[in-house]
Coordinates of C-alpha atoms in Angstrom, one line a residue:
Chain A
M1 CA 56.0 0.4 15.2
K2 CA 54.6 3.7 13.7
R3 CA 54.4 2.1 10.3
Y4 CA 52.6 -0.9 11.7
I5 CA 50.0 1.2 13.4
T6 CA 49.5 3.1 10.1
Y7 CA 48.9 -0.2 8.3
M8 CA 46.5 -1.3 11.0
M9 CA 44.6 2.0 10.8
M10 CA 44.3 1.7 7.0
A11 CA 43.0 -1.8 7.3
L12 CA 40.5 -0.8 9.9
G13 CA 39.4 2.1 7.8
L14 CA 38.7 -0.2 4.8
V15 CA 36.8 -2.6 7.0
I16 CA 34.6 0.3 8.4
M17 CA 34.1 1.5 4.8
F18 CA 33.1 -1.9 3.8
I19 CA 30.6 -2.2 6.6
L20 CA 29.2 1.3 6.1
T21 CA 28.6 0.8 2.4
G22 CA 26.3 -2.1 3.3
C23 CA 28.4 -4.7 1.3
G24 CA 28.5 -6.9 4.3
G25 CA 24.8 -7.4 4.6
N26 CA 24.5 -4.9 7.4
L27 CA 21.1 -3.4 7.6
G28 CA 22.3 -0.2 9.2
N29 CA 20.6 1.8 11.9
S30 CA 16.9 1.4 12.0
Q31 CA 14.2 3.9 13.1
D32 CA 12.3 2.6 16.1
F33 CA 8.6 2.7 15.3
S34 CA 7.4 1.2 18.6
G35 CA 4.5 2.9 20.1
T36 CA 1.1 4.2 19.2
W37 CA 0.1 5.8 16.0
G38 CA -3.2 7.0 14.6
Y39 CA -4.9 8.4 11.6
V40 CA -8.3 9.5 10.3
Q41 CA -9.7 7.7 7.3
T42 CA -11.7 10.3 5.5
P43 CA -14.5 9.6 2.9
V44 CA -13.6 8.4 -0.6
T45 CA -14.1 10.4 -3.7
T46 CA -16.9 9.7 -6.2
N47 CA -16.4 8.9 -9.9
N48 CA -16.6 12.6 -10.6
D49 CA -13.8 13.2 -8.2
E50 CA -16.2 15.0 -5.9
L51 CA -15.9 14.4 -2.3
N52 CA -18.6 11.9 -1.2
Y53 CA -18.9 13.6 2.1
E54 CA -20.9 11.0 4.1
Y55 CA -19.7 12.3 7.4
K56 CA -20.6 9.0 9.1
Q57 CA -17.9 7.3 7.1
D58 CA -14.9 8.9 9.0
R59 CA -13.0 6.3 11.0
I60 CA -10.1 6.7 13.4
Y61 CA -7.6 4.0 13.4
V62 CA -5.1 3.6 16.2
V63 CA -2.2 1.3 15.6
T64 CA 0.3 0.1 18.3
F65 CA 3.5 -1.2 17.1
E66 CA 5.5 -3.6 19.2
K67 CA 9.1 -4.4 18.2
T68 CA 9.6 -8.1 18.0
S69 CA 13.3 -8.2 16.7
D70 CA 15.7 -5.7 15.1
H71 CA 13.7 -5.1 12.0
T72 CA 10.3 -6.6 12.7
Y73 CA 7.2 -5.4 14.4
T74 CA 3.8 -6.7 15.3
S75 CA 0.9 -4.4 15.4
N76 CA -2.6 -4.1 16.9
F77 CA -5.2 -2.1 15.2
R78 CA -8.2 -0.4 16.8
E79 CA -11.0 1.3 15.0
Y80 CA -13.2 4.1 16.3
K81 CA -16.1 6.2 14.9
Y82 CA -18.7 8.7 15.8
D83 CA -22.3 7.4 15.7
Y84 CA -25.1 9.7 14.9
K85 CA -27.6 9.6 17.9
G86 CA -30.3 11.8 16.6
S87 CA -31.1 15.6 16.5
K88 CA -33.1 17.8 18.8
F89 CA -35.5 20.2 17.0
L90 CA -34.9 23.1 19.4
N91 CA -37.5 25.5 18.2
R92 CA -40.2 23.2 17.2
D93 CA -43.0 25.1 19.0
E94 CA -41.9 28.4 17.7
Y95 CA -41.6 27.0 14.1
E96 CA -44.9 25.3 14.2
R97 CA -46.7 28.5 15.4
G98 CA -46.0 29.7 11.9
D99 CA -48.5 28.8 9.2
R100 CA -47.1 25.3 8.6
W101 CA -48.7 22.0 9.3
I102 CA -47.5 20.2 12.4
T103 CA -44.2 18.7 11.5
F104 CA -43.5 15.0 12.1
F105 CA -39.9 15.2 10.9
T106 CA -37.3 17.9 11.2
P107 CA -38.1 20.1 8.3
D108 CA -35.6 21.7 5.9
G109 CA -36.1 25.3 5.1
P110 CA -38.0 28.3 6.7
N111 CA -41.7 28.4 7.6
R112 CA -43.8 31.1 6.1
Q113 CA -42.6 33.5 8.7
G114 CA -39.1 32.9 7.4
L115 CA -38.0 31.1 10.6
L116 CA -35.5 28.4 10.1
P117 CA -35.6 25.1 12.1
K118 CA -33.0 25.1 14.8
V119 CA -31.5 21.8 15.1
E120 CA -28.8 20.2 17.5
P121 CA -27.4 17.0 16.3
A122 CA -25.7 14.6 18.7
Y123 CA -22.8 12.2 18.2
E124 CA -21.3 9.5 20.3
F125 CA -17.8 8.2 20.0
R126 CA -17.2 4.5 20.2
Q127 CA -14.8 1.8 19.4
V128 CA -16.0 -0.3 16.4
A129 CA -15.9 -3.9 17.8
H130 CA -14.8 -6.5 15.2
D131 CA -11.9 -8.8 14.8
M132 CA -8.8 -7.1 13.5
R133 CA -6.0 -9.5 13.1
D134 CA -2.5 -8.6 14.4
T135 CA -0.4 -7.5 11.5
T136 CA 3.4 -8.0 11.2
F137 CA 5.8 -5.6 9.6
T138 CA 9.3 -5.6 8.4
E139 CA 11.4 -2.4 8.5
R140 CA 14.2 -1.4 6.1
D141 CA 15.9 2.0 5.9
G142 CA 12.9 3.8 7.4
V143 CA 10.3 2.0 5.3
L144 CA 7.8 -0.3 7.0
Y145 CA 6.4 -3.1 4.8
V146 CA 3.3 -5.0 5.8
D147 CA 4.3 -8.7 5.6
E148 CA 0.9 -9.8 4.4
N149 CA 0.4 -7.6 1.4
G150 CA 3.6 -5.5 0.7
L151 CA 2.0 -2.2 1.5
E152 CA 4.6 0.4 2.2
Y153 CA 4.8 3.1 4.9
N154 CA 7.5 5.7 4.6
Y155 CA 8.9 7.5 7.6
D156 CA 8.7 11.3 7.3
K157 CA 11.5 12.5 9.7
D158 CA 10.4 16.2 9.6
N159 CA 6.8 15.5 10.7
D160 CA 7.5 12.3 12.7
T161 CA 4.7 10.5 10.6
L162 CA 4.4 7.3 8.7
V163 CA 3.0 7.9 5.2
S164 CA 1.4 5.5 2.8
G165 CA -0.4 7.3 0.0
K166 CA -3.0 9.5 1.5
T167 CA -2.7 7.7 4.8
V168 CA -0.7 9.6 7.3
L169 CA -0.1 8.0 10.7
H170 CA 0.7 10.5 13.5
R171 CA 2.6 9.4 16.6
I172 CA 0.3 9.4 19.6
K173 CA 1.6 10.3 23.0
D174 CA 0.2 8.8 26.1
G175 CA -2.7 7.2 24.2
D176 CA -4.3 10.7 23.7
I177 CA -6.3 10.6 20.5
S178 CA -8.1 13.9 21.1
T179 CA -6.5 15.6 18.1
L180 CA -7.8 12.9 15.8
K181 CA -11.2 13.2 17.5
E182 CA -11.2 16.9 16.8
E183 CA -10.4 16.3 13.2
V184 CA -13.4 14.1 12.8
Q185 CA -15.6 16.5 14.7
Q186 CA -14.5 19.3 12.4
H187 CA -15.5 17.1 9.4
I188 CA -18.9 16.7 10.9
K189 CA -19.2 20.4 11.6
D190 CA -18.1 21.2 8.0
Y191 CA -20.8 18.7 6.7
Y192 CA -23.6 20.4 8.5
Q193 CA -22.3 23.8 7.5
K194 CA -22.3 22.8 3.9
A195 CA -25.4 20.8 3.8
Y196 CA -27.7 22.8 6.0
V197 CA -26.4 26.2 7.0
D198 CA -25.0 27.4 3.7
T199 CA -28.1 26.2 1.9
K200 CA -30.3 27.9 4.4
K201 CA -32.2 24.8 5.4
R202 CA -31.5 24.7 9.1
E203 CA -29.7 26.6 11.8
I204 CA -27.1 24.4 13.6
P205 CA -26.1 26.3 16.7
N206 CA -24.3 23.4 18.2
I207 CA -23.4 19.8 17.7
I208 CA -23.0 17.6 20.8
F209 CA -20.2 15.1 21.0
T210 CA -20.0 12.5 23.7
D211 CA -17.9 9.5 24.4
R212 CA -19.3 6.0 25.1
D213 CA -17.9 4.5 28.2
D214 CA -16.2 1.7 26.4
S215 CA -14.5 3.9 23.9
K216 CA -11.4 4.5 26.0
Chain B
M1 CA 7.2 1.5 -19.0
K2 CA 4.2 2.5 -21.1
R3 CA 4.4 -0.9 -22.8
L4 CA 4.2 -2.5 -19.4
V5 CA 1.3 -0.5 -18.4
L6 CA -0.6 -1.3 -21.6
L7 CA 0.2 -5.0 -21.2
C8 CA -1.2 -4.9 -17.7
L9 CA -4.3 -3.1 -18.7
A10 CA -4.9 -5.4 -21.6
L11 CA -4.8 -8.3 -19.2
L12 CA -7.0 -6.4 -16.7
A13 CA -9.6 -5.8 -19.3
L14 CA -9.8 -9.4 -20.3
L15 CA -9.7 -10.6 -16.7
A16 CA -12.4 -8.2 -15.7
A17 CA -14.6 -9.5 -18.4
G18 CA -14.1 -13.0 -16.8
C19 CA -13.6 -14.6 -20.1
A20 CA -10.0 -15.2 -20.6
Q21 CA -7.4 -17.7 -19.4
V22 CA -4.1 -16.2 -18.8
T23 CA -1.0 -18.2 -18.3
S24 CA 2.0 -16.2 -16.9
E25 CA 5.7 -16.8 -16.6
I26 CA 7.7 -14.3 -14.6
K27 CA 11.4 -14.3 -14.2
V28 CA 13.1 -12.1 -11.6
D29 CA 16.8 -11.5 -11.6
S30 CA 19.0 -10.7 -8.6
D31 CA 18.5 -6.9 -9.1
F32 CA 14.7 -7.4 -9.3
S33 CA 14.5 -6.6 -13.0
G34 CA 13.0 -9.3 -15.1
E35 CA 10.5 -10.5 -17.7
W36 CA 6.9 -11.2 -17.7
E37 CA 5.4 -13.3 -20.6
A38 CA 1.8 -14.1 -20.7
T39 CA -0.4 -16.1 -23.0
I40 CA -4.1 -15.1 -23.2
Q41 CA -6.6 -17.6 -24.4
A42 CA -9.8 -15.6 -25.3
P43 CA -13.2 -17.6 -25.7
V44 CA -13.8 -15.8 -29.0
P45 CA -11.4 -14.4 -31.6
I46 CA -10.6 -10.8 -30.9
S47 CA -8.8 -8.2 -33.0
K48 CA -5.9 -6.1 -31.9
G49 CA -8.1 -3.1 -32.2
D50 CA -10.7 -4.5 -30.0
L51 CA -8.1 -5.5 -27.5
L52 CA -6.6 -2.1 -27.5
S53 CA -9.9 -0.3 -27.4
A54 CA -10.8 -2.3 -24.2
V55 CA -7.5 -1.1 -22.9
T56 CA -8.2 2.5 -23.7
Q57 CA -11.5 2.3 -22.0
K58 CA -9.8 1.0 -18.9
S59 CA -7.1 3.5 -18.9
K60 CA -8.9 6.8 -18.6
N61 CA -6.9 7.8 -15.5
T62 CA -3.5 6.5 -16.7
P63 CA -0.9 8.3 -18.7
Q64 CA -1.3 8.2 -22.5
I65 CA -0.3 4.9 -23.7
D66 CA 2.1 4.5 -26.6
I67 CA 0.8 1.4 -28.4
N68 CA 3.7 1.2 -30.7
K69 CA 5.9 0.0 -27.9
I70 CA 3.8 -3.1 -27.2
K71 CA 5.0 -6.6 -28.0
L72 CA 1.7 -8.2 -28.7
E73 CA 1.6 -11.2 -30.9
A74 CA -1.5 -12.8 -32.3
I75 CA -1.3 -16.6 -32.7
G76 CA -3.4 -18.5 -35.2
P77 CA -5.1 -21.9 -34.6
D78 CA -2.1 -23.6 -36.3
G79 CA 0.2 -22.0 -33.7
K80 CA 1.7 -19.6 -36.2
E81 CA 2.1 -15.9 -35.6
L82 CA -0.5 -13.8 -37.4
D83 CA 0.0 -10.3 -38.7
A84 CA -2.3 -8.6 -36.1
D85 CA -2.0 -5.2 -37.8
K86 CA -3.7 -6.4 -40.9
P87 CA -7.4 -5.3 -41.1
G88 CA -9.9 -8.0 -40.1
V89 CA -7.3 -10.2 -38.5
Q90 CA -8.6 -11.8 -35.3
A91 CA -7.1 -14.3 -32.8
Q92 CA -8.1 -16.3 -29.8
T93 CA -4.5 -16.6 -28.5
W94 CA -2.4 -13.6 -27.8
K95 CA 1.1 -13.5 -26.5
L96 CA 2.2 -10.5 -24.5
E97 CA 5.7 -9.7 -23.4
A98 CA 7.1 -7.1 -21.0
K99 CA 10.3 -6.4 -19.2
F100 CA 10.5 -4.6 -15.9
A101 CA 13.6 -2.8 -14.9
N102 CA 13.1 -3.0 -11.1
K103 CA 10.7 -4.0 -8.3
D104 CA 8.9 -0.8 -8.6
E105 CA 7.8 -1.5 -12.2
L106 CA 6.8 -4.9 -11.1
A107 CA 4.7 -3.4 -8.4
Q108 CA 2.9 -1.1 -11.0
M109 CA 2.3 -4.2 -13.2
S110 CA 0.7 -6.0 -10.2
A111 CA -1.4 -2.9 -9.4
A112 CA -2.9 -3.0 -12.9
V113 CA -3.3 -6.6 -13.4
F114 CA -4.5 -7.7 -10.1
G115 CA -6.5 -4.6 -9.2
R116 CA -4.4 -3.8 -6.3
G117 CA -4.2 -0.2 -7.4
T118 CA -4.6 2.1 -4.4
D119 CA -3.2 5.5 -3.7
S120 CA -0.7 3.7 -1.6
K121 CA 2.3 1.7 -2.9
I122 CA 1.9 -2.1 -2.7
N123 CA 5.1 -3.9 -3.4
V124 CA 5.4 -7.3 -5.1
I125 CA 9.0 -7.9 -3.9
Y126 CA 9.7 -6.5 -0.4
P127 CA 12.1 -7.3 2.6
Y128 CA 11.0 -9.9 5.1
G129 CA 12.4 -10.3 8.6
D130 CA 15.9 -9.6 9.8
D131 CA 17.9 -11.4 7.2
P132 CA 19.0 -8.7 4.6
D133 CA 18.8 -11.2 1.7
V134 CA 15.3 -12.6 2.4
Y135 CA 12.4 -11.2 0.5
T136 CA 8.7 -11.8 0.0
F137 CA 7.2 -12.2 -3.4
N138 CA 3.5 -11.5 -3.4
L139 CA 1.5 -11.0 -6.6
G140 CA -1.9 -11.6 -5.2
T141 CA -4.3 -14.2 -6.6
A142 CA -3.2 -16.1 -9.7
S143 CA -5.4 -15.4 -12.6
G144 CA -4.1 -18.5 -14.4
A145 CA -1.2 -20.9 -14.1
T146 CA 1.6 -18.7 -13.0
T147 CA 5.3 -19.7 -12.9
V148 CA 7.7 -17.5 -11.0
E149 CA 11.5 -18.0 -11.2
V150 CA 13.8 -16.0 -9.0
D151 CA 17.6 -15.6 -8.7
G152 CA 17.9 -17.2 -5.4
K153 CA 16.5 -20.0 -3.2
I154 CA 12.8 -20.1 -2.4
I155 CA 12.0 -21.0 1.1
K156 CA 10.1 -24.3 0.9
E157 CA 7.8 -23.7 3.9
S158 CA 6.5 -20.4 2.5
V159 CA 5.1 -21.4 -0.9
G160 CA 1.6 -22.2 0.4
K161 CA -0.3 -24.0 -2.5
G162 CA 2.5 -23.5 -4.9
L163 CA 4.5 -26.3 -6.4
L164 CA 8.2 -25.8 -5.8
K165 CA 10.6 -26.8 -8.6
D166 CA 14.4 -26.7 -8.5
D167 CA 14.5 -24.4 -5.4
D168 CA 14.2 -21.3 -7.6
T169 CA 10.9 -21.8 -9.4
V170 CA 7.4 -22.1 -8.1
I171 CA 4.2 -22.8 -9.9
Y172 CA 0.7 -21.6 -8.9
A173 CA -2.7 -22.7 -10.2
A174 CA -5.5 -20.3 -11.0
G175 CA -7.1 -18.9 -7.8
D176 CA -4.1 -19.6 -5.6
P177 CA -2.4 -16.7 -3.7
I178 CA 1.0 -16.2 -5.2
K179 CA 3.1 -15.5 -2.2
F180 CA 6.4 -17.0 -1.0
Q181 CA 9.7 -15.9 0.6
F182 CA 13.1 -16.4 -1.1
K183 CA 16.7 -15.8 -0.2
K184 CA 18.4 -13.7 -2.8
E185 CA 21.7 -14.8 -4.3
G186 CA 24.7 -12.8 -3.1
S187 CA 25.0 -9.5 -4.9
F188 CA 28.0 -8.4 -6.8
G189 CA 28.7 -5.8 -4.1
T190 CA 28.7 -8.4 -1.4
I191 CA 31.1 -10.6 -3.4
I192 CA 33.5 -7.7 -4.1
G193 CA 33.1 -6.6 -0.4
G194 CA 34.0 -10.1 0.7
I195 CA 37.0 -10.3 -1.5
L196 CA 38.2 -6.9 -0.3
L197 CA 37.7 -8.0 3.3
V198 CA 39.9 -11.1 2.7
V199 CA 42.5 -9.0 1.0
V200 CA 42.6 -6.5 3.8
L201 CA 42.9 -9.2 6.5
A202 CA 45.6 -11.0 4.5
G203 CA 47.5 -7.7 4.2
V204 CA 47.3 -7.0 7.9
G205 CA 48.4 -10.6 8.6
Y206 CA 51.3 -10.2 6.2
V207 CA 52.5 -6.9 7.9
I208 CA 52.4 -8.4 11.3
Y209 CA 54.3 -11.5 10.1
R210 CA 57.0 -9.3 8.5
R211 CA 57.2 -7.1 11.6
R212 CA 57.7 -10.1 13.8
Q213 CA 60.3 -11.6 11.4
A214 CA 62.2 -8.3 11.4
A215 CA 62.2 -8.2 15.2

């Protein structure tokens, strides 16, 4: 009986080995990507490899994966952006009291008294409304493949992110995309710092960020 | 690999100029290695130097290309091969040949030829659905008549505008999207695994049989 059990154990061991090596067509354990993910698409580089920092180009993409079978997903994409809503010329009166002509537009640079225009830009967050088709994915060994075009997203276990080239999708909990919004806001702030403050064209004491009602 | 990149860029240069007809034949083995042969029909005779110079201009951001590794044949009007390295020799028809070692090299080829090059990786052959042996073959839009042969069975319903031939070959006309699904032939590992399983089960059965006989 003891020998019989030994043979059985050996046989079982071989079968398990066979299955674990994947020879039997088993796809192994798969990572569950269900849920909401998001990323910020930043501006592209120019031909000179300089950052074409058109701050209006920033987009936030929110992707919701729904598992349809063991290794397939369907996804829904939503796109958001910050719209520029204009700027307030905070110290217009004071600026025009200098020896400059009356300004019709917000000027760049100091008046003759050396006073810089003080400007407060405003941005509104909204969902970009256009048709984004549902996309299907196939998963293998922690890699997600877009069925339509073969684009590949690799799972980064350490950071719990999905990575495809420069695109990094972060898992979003409870639909809270505030960290992505803060990232875009920081890009806008950086732009104003670089384009106006560092060049001493304007003072930018504040930038107003609001949400449109339908942006939720 | 460099040969492959040059081949792709050469085609890209001509395709970008919108002046060449390119006929391709791609053969994919079960391990996703394979061969790609292309015939380029240029509207005017072109020298190897011109072809390579076009390639060099297009390849500023790619690794240095070793032109000695290219299999590039110039074909004369009589269909005979010309010595393309001879000064002054020009040809309207060029034959290019490349081998890819795996699906990653094929993806690089696709990125160069069909302008799918992004910072992200776009595969040509990639898994599809829950069946571990089913894959998608997706090469983008055909720049000319393109024949693809795989080591497996092409799923008829997936070939789109392609013309299916012998279950393992599909032909696309210029402008058609080259995309289909196929079921790969069983791999060597699967076959060995299957044999092992049968042997193990037979062994177990034999032991049980002998034990029962002894009892």
